[in-house]
mmCIF file of C-alpha atoms and ligand atoms in Angstrom:
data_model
loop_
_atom_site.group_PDB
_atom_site.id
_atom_site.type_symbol
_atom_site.label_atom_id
_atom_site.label_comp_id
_atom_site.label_asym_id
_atom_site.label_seq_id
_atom_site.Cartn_x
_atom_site.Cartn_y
_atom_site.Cartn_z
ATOM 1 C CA UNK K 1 -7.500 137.278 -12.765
ATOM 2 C CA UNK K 2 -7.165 133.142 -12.436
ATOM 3 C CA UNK K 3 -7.167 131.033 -15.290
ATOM 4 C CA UNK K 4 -10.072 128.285 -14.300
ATOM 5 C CA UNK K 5 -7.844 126.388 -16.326
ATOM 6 C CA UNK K 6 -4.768 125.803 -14.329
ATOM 7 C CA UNK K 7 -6.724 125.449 -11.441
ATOM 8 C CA UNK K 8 -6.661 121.570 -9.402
ATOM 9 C CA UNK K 9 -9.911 120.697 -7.953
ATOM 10 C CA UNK K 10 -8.440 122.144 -4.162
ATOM 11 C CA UNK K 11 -8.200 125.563 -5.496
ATOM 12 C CA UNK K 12 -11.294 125.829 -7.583
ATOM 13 C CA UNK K 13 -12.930 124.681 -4.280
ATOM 14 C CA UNK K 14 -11.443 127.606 -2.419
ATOM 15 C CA UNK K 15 -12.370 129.938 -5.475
ATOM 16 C CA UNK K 16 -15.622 128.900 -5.584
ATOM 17 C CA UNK K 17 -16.447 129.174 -1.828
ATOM 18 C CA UNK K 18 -14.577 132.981 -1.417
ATOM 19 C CA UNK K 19 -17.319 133.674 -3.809
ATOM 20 C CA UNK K 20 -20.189 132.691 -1.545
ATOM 21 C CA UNK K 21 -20.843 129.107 -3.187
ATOM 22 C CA UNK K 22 -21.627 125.985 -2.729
ATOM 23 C CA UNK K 23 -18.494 123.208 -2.516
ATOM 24 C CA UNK K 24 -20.016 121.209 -5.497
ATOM 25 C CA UNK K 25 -20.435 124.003 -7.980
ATOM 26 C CA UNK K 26 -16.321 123.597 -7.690
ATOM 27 C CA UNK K 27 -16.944 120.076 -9.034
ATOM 28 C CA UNK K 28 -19.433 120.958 -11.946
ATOM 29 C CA UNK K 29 -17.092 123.874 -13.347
ATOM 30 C CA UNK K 30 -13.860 121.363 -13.510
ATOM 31 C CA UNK K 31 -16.116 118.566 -15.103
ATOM 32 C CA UNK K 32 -17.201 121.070 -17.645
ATOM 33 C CA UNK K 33 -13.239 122.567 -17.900
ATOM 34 C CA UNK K 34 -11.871 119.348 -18.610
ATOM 35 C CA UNK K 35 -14.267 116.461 -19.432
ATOM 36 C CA UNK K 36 -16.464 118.594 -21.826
ATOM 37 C CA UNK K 37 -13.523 120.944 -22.779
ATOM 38 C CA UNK K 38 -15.705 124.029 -22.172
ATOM 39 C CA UNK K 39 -13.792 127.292 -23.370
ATOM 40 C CA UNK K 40 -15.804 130.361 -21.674
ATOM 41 C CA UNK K 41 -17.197 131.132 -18.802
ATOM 42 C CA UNK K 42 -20.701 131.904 -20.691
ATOM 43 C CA UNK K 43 -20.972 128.225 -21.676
ATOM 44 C CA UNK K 44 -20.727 127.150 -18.142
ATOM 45 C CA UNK K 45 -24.265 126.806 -18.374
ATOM 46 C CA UNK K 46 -24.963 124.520 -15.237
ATOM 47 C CA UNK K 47 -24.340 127.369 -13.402
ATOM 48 C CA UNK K 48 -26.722 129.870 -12.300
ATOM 49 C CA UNK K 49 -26.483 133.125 -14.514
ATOM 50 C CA UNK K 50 -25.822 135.632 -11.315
ATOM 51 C CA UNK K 51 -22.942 133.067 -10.440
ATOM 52 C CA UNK K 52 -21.260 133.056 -14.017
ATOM 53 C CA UNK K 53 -21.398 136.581 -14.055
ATOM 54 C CA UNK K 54 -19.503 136.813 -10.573
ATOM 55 C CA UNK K 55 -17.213 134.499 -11.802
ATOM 56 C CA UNK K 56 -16.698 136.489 -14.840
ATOM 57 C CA UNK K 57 -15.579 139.479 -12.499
ATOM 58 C CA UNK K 58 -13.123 137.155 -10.525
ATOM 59 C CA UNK K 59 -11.491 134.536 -13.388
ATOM 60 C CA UNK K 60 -11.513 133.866 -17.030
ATOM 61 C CA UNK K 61 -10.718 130.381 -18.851
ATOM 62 C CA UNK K 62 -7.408 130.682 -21.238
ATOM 63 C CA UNK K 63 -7.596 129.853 -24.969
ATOM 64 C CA UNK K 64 -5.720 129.534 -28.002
ATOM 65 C CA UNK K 65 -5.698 130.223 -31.765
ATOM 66 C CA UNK K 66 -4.938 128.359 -34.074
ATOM 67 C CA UNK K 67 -2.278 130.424 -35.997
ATOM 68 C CA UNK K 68 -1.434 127.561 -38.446
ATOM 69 C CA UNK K 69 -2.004 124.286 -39.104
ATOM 70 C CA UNK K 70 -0.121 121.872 -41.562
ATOM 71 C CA UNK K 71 -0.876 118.574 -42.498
ATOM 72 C CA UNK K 72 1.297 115.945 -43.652
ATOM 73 C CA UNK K 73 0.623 114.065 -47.123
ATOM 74 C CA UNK K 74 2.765 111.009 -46.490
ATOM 75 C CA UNK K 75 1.372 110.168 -42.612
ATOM 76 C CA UNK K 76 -1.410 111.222 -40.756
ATOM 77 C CA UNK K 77 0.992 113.967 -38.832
ATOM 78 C CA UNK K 78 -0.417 117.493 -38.234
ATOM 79 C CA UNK K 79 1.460 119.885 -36.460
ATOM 80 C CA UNK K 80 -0.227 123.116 -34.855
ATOM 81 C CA UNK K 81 0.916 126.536 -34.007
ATOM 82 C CA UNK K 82 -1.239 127.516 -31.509
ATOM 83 C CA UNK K 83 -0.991 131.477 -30.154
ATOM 84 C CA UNK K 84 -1.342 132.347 -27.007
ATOM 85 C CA UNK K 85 -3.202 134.760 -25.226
ATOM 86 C CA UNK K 86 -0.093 137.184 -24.873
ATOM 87 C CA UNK K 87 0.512 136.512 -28.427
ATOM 88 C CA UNK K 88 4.059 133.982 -28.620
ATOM 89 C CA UNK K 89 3.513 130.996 -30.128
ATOM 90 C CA UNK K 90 3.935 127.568 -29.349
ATOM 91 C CA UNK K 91 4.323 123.707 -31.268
ATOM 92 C CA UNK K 92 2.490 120.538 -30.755
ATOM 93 C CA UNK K 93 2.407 117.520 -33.168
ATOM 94 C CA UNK K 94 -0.791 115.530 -33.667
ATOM 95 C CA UNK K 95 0.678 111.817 -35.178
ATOM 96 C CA UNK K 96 -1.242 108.744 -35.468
ATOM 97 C CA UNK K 97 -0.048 105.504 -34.304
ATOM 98 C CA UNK K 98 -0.912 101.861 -34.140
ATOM 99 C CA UNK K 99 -1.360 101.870 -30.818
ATOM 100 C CA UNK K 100 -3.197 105.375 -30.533
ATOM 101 C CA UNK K 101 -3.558 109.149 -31.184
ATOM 102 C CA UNK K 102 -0.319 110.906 -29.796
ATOM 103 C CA UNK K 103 0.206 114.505 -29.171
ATOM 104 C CA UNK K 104 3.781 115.575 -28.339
ATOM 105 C CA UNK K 105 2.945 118.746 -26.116
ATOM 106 C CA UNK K 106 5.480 121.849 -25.843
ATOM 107 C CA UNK K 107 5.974 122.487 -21.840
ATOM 108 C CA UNK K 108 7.628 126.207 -22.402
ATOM 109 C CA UNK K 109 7.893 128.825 -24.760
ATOM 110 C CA UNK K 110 11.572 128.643 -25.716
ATOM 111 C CA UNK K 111 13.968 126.360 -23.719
ATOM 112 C CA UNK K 112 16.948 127.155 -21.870
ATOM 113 C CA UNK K 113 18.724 124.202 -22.264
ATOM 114 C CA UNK K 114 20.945 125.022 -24.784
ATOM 115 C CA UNK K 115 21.869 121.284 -26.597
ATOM 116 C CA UNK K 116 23.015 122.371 -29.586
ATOM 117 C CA UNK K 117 21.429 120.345 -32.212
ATOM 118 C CA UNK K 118 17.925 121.593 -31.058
ATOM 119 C CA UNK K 119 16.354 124.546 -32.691
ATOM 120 C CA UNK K 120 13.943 125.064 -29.482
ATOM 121 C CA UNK K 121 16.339 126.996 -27.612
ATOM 122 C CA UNK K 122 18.092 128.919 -29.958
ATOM 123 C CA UNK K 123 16.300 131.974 -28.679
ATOM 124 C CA UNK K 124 16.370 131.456 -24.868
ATOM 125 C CA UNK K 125 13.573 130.839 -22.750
ATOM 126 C CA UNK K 126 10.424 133.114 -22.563
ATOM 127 C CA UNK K 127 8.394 131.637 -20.241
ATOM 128 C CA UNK K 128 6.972 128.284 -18.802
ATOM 129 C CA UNK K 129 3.349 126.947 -19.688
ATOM 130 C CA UNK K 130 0.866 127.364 -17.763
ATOM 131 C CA UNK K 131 -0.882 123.900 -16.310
ATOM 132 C CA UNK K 132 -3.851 125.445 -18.600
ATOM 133 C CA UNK K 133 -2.175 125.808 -21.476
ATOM 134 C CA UNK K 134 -0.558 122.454 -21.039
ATOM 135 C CA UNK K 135 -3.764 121.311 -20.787
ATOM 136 C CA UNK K 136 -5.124 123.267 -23.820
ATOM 137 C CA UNK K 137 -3.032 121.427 -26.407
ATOM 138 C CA UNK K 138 -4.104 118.160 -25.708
ATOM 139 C CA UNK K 139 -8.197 120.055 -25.553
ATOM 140 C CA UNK K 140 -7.800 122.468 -28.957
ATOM 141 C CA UNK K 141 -6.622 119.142 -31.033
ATOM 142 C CA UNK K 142 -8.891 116.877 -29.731
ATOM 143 C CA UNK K 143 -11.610 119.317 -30.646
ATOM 144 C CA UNK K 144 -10.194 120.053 -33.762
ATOM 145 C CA UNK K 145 -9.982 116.878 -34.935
ATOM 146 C CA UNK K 146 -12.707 115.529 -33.085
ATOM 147 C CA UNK K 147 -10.369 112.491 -31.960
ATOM 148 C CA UNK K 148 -9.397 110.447 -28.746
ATOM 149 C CA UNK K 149 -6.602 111.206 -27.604
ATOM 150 C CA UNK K 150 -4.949 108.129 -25.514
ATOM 151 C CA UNK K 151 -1.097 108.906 -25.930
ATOM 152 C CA UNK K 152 0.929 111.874 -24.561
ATOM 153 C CA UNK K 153 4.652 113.193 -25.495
ATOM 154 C CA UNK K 154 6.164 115.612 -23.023
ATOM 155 C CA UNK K 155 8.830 116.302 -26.133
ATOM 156 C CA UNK K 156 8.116 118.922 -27.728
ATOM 157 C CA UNK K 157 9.803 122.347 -26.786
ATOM 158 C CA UNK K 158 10.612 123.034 -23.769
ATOM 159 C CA UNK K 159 12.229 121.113 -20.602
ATOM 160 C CA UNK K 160 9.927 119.808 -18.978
ATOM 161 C CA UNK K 161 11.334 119.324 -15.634
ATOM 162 C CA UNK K 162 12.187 123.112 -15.434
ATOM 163 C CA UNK K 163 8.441 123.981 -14.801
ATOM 164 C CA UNK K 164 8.204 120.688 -12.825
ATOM 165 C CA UNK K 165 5.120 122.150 -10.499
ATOM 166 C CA UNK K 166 2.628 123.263 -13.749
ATOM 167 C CA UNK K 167 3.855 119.742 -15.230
ATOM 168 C CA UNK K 168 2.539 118.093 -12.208
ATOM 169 C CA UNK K 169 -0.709 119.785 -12.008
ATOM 170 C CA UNK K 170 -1.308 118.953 -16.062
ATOM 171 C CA UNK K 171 -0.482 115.304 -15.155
ATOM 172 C CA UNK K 172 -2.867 115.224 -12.298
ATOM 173 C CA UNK K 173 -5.419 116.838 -14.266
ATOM 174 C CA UNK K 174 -4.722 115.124 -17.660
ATOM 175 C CA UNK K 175 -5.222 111.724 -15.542
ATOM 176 C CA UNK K 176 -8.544 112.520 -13.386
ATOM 177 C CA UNK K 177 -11.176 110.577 -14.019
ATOM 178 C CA UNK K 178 -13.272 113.710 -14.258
ATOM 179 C CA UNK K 179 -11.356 114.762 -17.321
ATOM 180 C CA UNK K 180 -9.869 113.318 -19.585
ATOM 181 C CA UNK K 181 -8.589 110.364 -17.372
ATOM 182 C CA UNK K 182 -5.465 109.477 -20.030
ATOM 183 C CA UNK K 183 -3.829 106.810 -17.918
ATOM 184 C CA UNK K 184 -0.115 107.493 -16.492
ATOM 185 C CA UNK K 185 0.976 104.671 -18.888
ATOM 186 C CA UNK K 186 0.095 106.425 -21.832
ATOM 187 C CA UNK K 187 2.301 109.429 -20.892
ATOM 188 C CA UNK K 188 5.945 109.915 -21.681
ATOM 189 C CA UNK K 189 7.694 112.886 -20.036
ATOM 190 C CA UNK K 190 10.946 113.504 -22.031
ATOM 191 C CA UNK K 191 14.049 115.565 -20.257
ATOM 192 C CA UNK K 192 17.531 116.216 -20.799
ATOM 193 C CA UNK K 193 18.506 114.893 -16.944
ATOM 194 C CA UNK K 194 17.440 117.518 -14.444
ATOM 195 C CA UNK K 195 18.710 115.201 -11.488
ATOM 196 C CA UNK K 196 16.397 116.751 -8.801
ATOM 197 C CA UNK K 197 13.424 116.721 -10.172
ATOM 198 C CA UNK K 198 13.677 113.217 -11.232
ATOM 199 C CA UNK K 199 13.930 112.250 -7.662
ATOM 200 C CA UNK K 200 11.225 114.371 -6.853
ATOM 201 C CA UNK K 201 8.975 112.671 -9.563
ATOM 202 C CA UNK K 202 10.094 109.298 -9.090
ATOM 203 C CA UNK K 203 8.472 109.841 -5.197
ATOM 204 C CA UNK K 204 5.329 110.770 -7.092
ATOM 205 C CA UNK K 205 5.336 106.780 -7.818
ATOM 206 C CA UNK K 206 3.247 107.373 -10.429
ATOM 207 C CA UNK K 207 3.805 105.391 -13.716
ATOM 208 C CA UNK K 208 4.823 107.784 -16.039
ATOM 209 C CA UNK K 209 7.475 106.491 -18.758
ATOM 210 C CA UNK K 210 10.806 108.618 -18.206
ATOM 211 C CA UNK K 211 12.482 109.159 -21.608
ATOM 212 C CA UNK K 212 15.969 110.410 -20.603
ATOM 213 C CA UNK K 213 17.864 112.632 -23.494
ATOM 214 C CA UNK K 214 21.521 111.126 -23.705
ATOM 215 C CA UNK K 215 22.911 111.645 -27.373
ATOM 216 C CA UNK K 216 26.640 110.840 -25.776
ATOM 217 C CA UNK K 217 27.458 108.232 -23.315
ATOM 218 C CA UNK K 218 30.613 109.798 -22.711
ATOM 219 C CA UNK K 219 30.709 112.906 -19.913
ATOM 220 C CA UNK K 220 33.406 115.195 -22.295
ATOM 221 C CA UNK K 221 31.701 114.646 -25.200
ATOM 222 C CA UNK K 222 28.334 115.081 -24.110
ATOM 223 C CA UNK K 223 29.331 118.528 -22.231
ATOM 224 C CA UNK K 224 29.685 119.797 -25.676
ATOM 225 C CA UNK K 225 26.176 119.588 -26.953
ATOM 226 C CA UNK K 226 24.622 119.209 -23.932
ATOM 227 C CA UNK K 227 25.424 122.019 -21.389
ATOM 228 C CA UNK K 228 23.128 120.609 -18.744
ATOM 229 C CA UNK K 229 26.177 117.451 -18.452
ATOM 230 C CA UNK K 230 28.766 120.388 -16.861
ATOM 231 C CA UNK K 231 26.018 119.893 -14.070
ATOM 232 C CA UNK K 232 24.909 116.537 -14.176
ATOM 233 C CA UNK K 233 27.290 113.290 -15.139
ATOM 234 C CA UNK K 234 25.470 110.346 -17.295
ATOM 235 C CA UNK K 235 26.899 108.722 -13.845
ATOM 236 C CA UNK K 236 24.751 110.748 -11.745
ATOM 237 C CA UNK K 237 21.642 110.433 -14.645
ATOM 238 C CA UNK K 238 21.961 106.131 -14.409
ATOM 239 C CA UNK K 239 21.403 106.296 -10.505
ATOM 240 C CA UNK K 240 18.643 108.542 -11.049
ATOM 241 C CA UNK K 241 17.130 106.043 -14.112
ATOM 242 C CA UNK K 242 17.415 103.302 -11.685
ATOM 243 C CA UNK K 243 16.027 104.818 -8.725
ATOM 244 C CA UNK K 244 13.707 105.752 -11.260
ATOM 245 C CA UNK K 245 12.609 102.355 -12.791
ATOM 246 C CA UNK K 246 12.897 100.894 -8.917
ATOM 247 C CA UNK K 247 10.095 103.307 -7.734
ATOM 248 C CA UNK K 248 7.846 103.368 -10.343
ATOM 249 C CA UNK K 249 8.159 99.397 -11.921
ATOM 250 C CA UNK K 250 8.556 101.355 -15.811
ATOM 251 C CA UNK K 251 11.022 101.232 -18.191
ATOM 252 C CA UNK K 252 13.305 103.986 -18.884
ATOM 253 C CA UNK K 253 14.126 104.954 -22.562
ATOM 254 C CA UNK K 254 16.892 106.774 -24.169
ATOM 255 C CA UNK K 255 16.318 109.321 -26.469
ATOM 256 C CA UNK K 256 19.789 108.837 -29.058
ATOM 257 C CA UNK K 257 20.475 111.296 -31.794
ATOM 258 C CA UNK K 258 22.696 109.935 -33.690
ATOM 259 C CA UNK K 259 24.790 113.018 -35.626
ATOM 260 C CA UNK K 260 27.489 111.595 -37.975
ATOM 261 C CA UNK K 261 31.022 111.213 -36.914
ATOM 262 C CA UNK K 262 30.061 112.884 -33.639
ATOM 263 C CA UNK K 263 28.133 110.106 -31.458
ATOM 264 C CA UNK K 264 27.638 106.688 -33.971
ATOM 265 C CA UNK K 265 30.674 104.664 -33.503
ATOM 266 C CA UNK K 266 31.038 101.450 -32.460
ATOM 267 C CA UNK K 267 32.919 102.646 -29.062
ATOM 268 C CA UNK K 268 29.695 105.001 -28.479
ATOM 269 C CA UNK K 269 27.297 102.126 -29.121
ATOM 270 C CA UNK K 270 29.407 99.701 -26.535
ATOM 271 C CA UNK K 271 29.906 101.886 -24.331
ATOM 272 C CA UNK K 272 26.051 103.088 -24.398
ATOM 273 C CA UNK K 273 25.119 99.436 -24.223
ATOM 274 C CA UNK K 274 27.626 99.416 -20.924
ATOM 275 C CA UNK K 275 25.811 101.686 -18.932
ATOM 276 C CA UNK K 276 22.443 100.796 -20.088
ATOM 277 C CA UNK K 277 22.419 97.187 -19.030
ATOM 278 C CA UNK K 278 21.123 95.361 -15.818
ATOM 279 C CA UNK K 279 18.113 97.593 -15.524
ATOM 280 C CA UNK K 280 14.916 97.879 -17.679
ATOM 281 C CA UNK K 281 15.234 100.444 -20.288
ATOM 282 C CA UNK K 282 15.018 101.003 -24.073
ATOM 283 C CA UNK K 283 17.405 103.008 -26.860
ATOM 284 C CA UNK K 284 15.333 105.254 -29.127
ATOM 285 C CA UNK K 285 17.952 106.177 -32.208
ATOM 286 C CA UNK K 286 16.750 109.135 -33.746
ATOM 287 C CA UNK K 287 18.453 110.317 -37.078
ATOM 288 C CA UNK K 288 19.201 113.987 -36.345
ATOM 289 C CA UNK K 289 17.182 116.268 -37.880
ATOM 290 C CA UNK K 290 19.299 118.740 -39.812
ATOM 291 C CA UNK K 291 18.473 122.681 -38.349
ATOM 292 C CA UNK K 292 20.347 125.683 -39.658
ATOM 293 C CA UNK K 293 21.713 126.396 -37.331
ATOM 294 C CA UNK K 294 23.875 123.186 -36.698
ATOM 295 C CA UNK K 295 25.989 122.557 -39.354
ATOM 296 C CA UNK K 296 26.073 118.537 -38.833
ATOM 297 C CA UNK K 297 24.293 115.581 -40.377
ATOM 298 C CA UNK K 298 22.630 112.703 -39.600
ATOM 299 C CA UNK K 299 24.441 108.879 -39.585
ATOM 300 C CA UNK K 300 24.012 107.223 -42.688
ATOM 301 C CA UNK K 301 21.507 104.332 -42.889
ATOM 302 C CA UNK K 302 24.730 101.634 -42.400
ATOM 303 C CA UNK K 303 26.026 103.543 -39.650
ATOM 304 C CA UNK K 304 22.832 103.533 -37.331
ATOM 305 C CA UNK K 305 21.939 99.559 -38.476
ATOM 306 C CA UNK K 306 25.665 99.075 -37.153
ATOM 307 C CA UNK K 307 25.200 100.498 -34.308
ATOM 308 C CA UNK K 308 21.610 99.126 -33.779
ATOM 309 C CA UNK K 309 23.291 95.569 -34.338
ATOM 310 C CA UNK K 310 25.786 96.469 -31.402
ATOM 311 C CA UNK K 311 23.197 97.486 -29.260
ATOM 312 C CA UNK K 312 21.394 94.342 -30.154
ATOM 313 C CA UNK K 313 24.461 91.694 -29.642
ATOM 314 C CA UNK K 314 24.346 93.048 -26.318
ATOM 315 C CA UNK K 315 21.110 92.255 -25.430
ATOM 316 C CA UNK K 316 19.334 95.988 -25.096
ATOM 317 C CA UNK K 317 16.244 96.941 -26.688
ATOM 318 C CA UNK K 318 16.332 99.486 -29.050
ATOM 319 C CA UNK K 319 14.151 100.500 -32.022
ATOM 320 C CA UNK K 320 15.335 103.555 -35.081
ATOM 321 C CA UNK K 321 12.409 106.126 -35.008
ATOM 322 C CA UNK K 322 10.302 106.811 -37.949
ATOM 323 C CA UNK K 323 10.198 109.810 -39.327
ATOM 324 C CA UNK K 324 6.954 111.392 -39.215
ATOM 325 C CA UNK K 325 5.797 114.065 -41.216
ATOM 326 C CA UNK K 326 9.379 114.666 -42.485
ATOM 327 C CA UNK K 327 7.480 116.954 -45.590
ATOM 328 C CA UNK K 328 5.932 119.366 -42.904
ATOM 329 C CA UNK K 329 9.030 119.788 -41.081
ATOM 330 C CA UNK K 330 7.827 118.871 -37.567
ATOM 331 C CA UNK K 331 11.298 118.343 -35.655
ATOM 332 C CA UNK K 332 11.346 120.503 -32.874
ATOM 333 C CA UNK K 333 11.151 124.295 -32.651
ATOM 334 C CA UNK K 334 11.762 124.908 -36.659
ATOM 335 C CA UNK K 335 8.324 125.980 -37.336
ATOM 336 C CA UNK K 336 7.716 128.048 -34.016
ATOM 337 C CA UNK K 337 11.264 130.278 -35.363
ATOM 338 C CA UNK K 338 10.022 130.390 -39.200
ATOM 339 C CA UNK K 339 6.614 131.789 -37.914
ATOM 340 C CA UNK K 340 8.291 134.371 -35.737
ATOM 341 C CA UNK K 341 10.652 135.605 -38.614
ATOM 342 C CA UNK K 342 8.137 135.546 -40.997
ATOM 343 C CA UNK K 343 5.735 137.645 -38.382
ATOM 344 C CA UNK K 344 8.808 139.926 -37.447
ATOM 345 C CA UNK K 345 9.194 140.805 -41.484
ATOM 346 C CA UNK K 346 5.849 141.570 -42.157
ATOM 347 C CA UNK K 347 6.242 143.848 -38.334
ATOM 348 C CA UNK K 348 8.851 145.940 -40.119
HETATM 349 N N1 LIG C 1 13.850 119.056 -23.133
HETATM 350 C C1 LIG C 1 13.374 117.729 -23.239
HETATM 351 C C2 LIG C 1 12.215 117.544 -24.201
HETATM 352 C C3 LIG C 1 12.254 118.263 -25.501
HETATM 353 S S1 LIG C 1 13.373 117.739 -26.758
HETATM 354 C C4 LIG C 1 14.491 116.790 -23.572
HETATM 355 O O1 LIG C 1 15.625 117.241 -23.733
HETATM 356 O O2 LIG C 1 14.274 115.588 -23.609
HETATM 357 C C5 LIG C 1 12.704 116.215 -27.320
HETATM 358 C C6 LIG C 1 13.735 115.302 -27.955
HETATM 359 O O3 LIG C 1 14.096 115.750 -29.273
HETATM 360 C C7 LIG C 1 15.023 115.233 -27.168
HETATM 361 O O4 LIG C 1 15.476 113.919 -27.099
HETATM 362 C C8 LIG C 1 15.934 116.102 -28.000
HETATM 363 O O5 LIG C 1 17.260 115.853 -27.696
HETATM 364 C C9 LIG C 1 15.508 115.727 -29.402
HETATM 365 N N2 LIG C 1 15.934 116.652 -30.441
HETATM 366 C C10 LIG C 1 16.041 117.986 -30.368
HETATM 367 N N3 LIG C 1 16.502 118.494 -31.517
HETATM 368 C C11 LIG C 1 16.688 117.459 -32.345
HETATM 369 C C12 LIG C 1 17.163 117.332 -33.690
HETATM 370 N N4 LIG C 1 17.545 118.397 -34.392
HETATM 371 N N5 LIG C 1 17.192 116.092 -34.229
HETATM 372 C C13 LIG C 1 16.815 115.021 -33.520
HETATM 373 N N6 LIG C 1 16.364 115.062 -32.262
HETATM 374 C C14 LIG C 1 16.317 116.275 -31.670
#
């Protein structure tokens, strides 16, 4: 059975036709999918009965509960544990911004990444996202909340770039003007530096904001929280950027965690401001969230200001992230694992 959901426009088309239709009734059923948000095939009512009840027969549309929702009480943060139709459960954080509604989406259950300050990957991957279920998180909260949302985070669990073909279709869909039409500026896709696929969606040219994941400048120090650097050097990740940046005319940012006494000196912040200059990019310092199960801390307030003021004397952009919804714990992974031990308990 297909899930309407993950289906482009093309393939709905040839769906639609196999099942003795006309061409446009592929049109009406992805209007309804993702400009109206429709969630069953029974409220596909533009469609003659017979045909919804062939359909029925042939595909289904995916959906999600909402296994818990928690809101914070110092920002306008809400974070969502939706459950998926085979049951695992995934993260996605709702924040409100100046500049617009974000939702930072989760692109697989687990990650197999391995960094070791993240709690998303503790437990290995299970499996990607669908482009439906991509899709779905930005659809259940908008819904929910009956908000626009005009701001997209590929950074929640998950890498991204190791289900690059369902991330593609969500971006194509998540940008049609028959959907929800959320413009390619508006969208950040967040990796740890999977080489290839950077390449491959640089040649997309479309203008999606690259966030690259560095935490260490240096190659020997970065190898050990990182295990994706044994494969890829920050040498080989700065070509990429600026290839990046070159095809696409946007900035690339740097995602920084800065742990204390591991990554915040002043010869990490010089030699970060080294490799970041002469092209158009941004440093994101993010105090590390603690997780149990890394036993290390975040810099100090002087620390990261020091380091911000070396970045700065050096002429690169760079901003310290806010802390949203620090009271509901939304860092990523922590609640997806607390769930899942909790559920596992109660299984027993
Ligand atoms: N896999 C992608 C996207 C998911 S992680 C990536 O690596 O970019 C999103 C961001 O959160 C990354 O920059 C990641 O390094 C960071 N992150 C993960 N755990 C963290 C923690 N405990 N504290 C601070 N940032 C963390």
């Amino acid at each position: 059975m297909e899930d309407l959901k993950s289906l482009d426009l093309n393939e709905l088309t040839s769906l639609v036709t196999e099942l003795g239709e006309k061409r446009y009734r592929a049109k009406q059923i992805y209007r309804s999918l993702h400009k109206n948000m429709v969630d069953s095939i029974d409220d596909l009512k533009n469609l003659p009965k017979a045909f919804r009840e062939r359909l029925k027969s042939n595909a289904y549309i995916s959906r999600f509960k909402i296994a818990s929702k928690l809101e914070s009480k110092i920002d306008d943060t809400k974070k969502y544990l939706f459950e998926l139709e085979d049951g695992h459960i995934i993260e996605t954080v709702f924040m409100k911004y100046k500049h617009g509604n974000t939702v930072c989406i989760s692109t697989q259950v687990g990650c197999k990444m391995g960094c070791s300050f993240c709690a998303s990957t503790k437990r290995g991957l299970v499996r990607n996202l669908t482009a439906g279920e991509l899709l779905n998180q930005i659809y259940c909260i908008q819904k929910d909340l009956n908000e626009r949302i005009s701001n997209i985070v590929l950074m929640g669990s998950g890498e991204p770039l190791d289900n690059y073909d369902n991330v593609k279709k969500f971006l194509e869909i998540i940008n049609d003007e028959e959907g929800q039409n959320i413009s390619y500026r508006h969208i950040t896709l967040s990796t740890c530096g999977l080489i290839e696929e950077i390449y491959e969606l640089a040649d997309l040219g479309k203008p999606i904001n690259l966030a690259i994941s560095l935490h260490n400048p240096f190659n020997i120090e970065r190898k050990k929280i990182m295990p994706t650097a044994n494969k890829y050097s920050v040498k080989s990740i700065i070509e990429a950027c600026h290839y990046y940046a070159k095809k696409t005319g946007r900035r690339i940012s740097f995602e920084y965690t800065l742990i204390s006494g591991e990554n915040d000196s002043k010869k990490h912040a010089e030699e970060l401001a080294r490799i970041s200059s002469g092209f158009n990019c941004h440093v994101n310092l993010i105090p590390l969230n603690t997780v149990k199960e890394y036993d290390k801390v975040k810099s100090n307030l002087r620390a990261i200001k020091e380091f911000k003021r070396i970045l700065d004397s050096r002429g690169i952009n760079s901003t310290i992230r806010r802390e949203l919804g620090s009271d509901i714990n939304a860092a990523c992974g922590q609640l997806r694992i607390d769930f899942m031990s909790e559920r596992e308990k109660l299984a027993r």
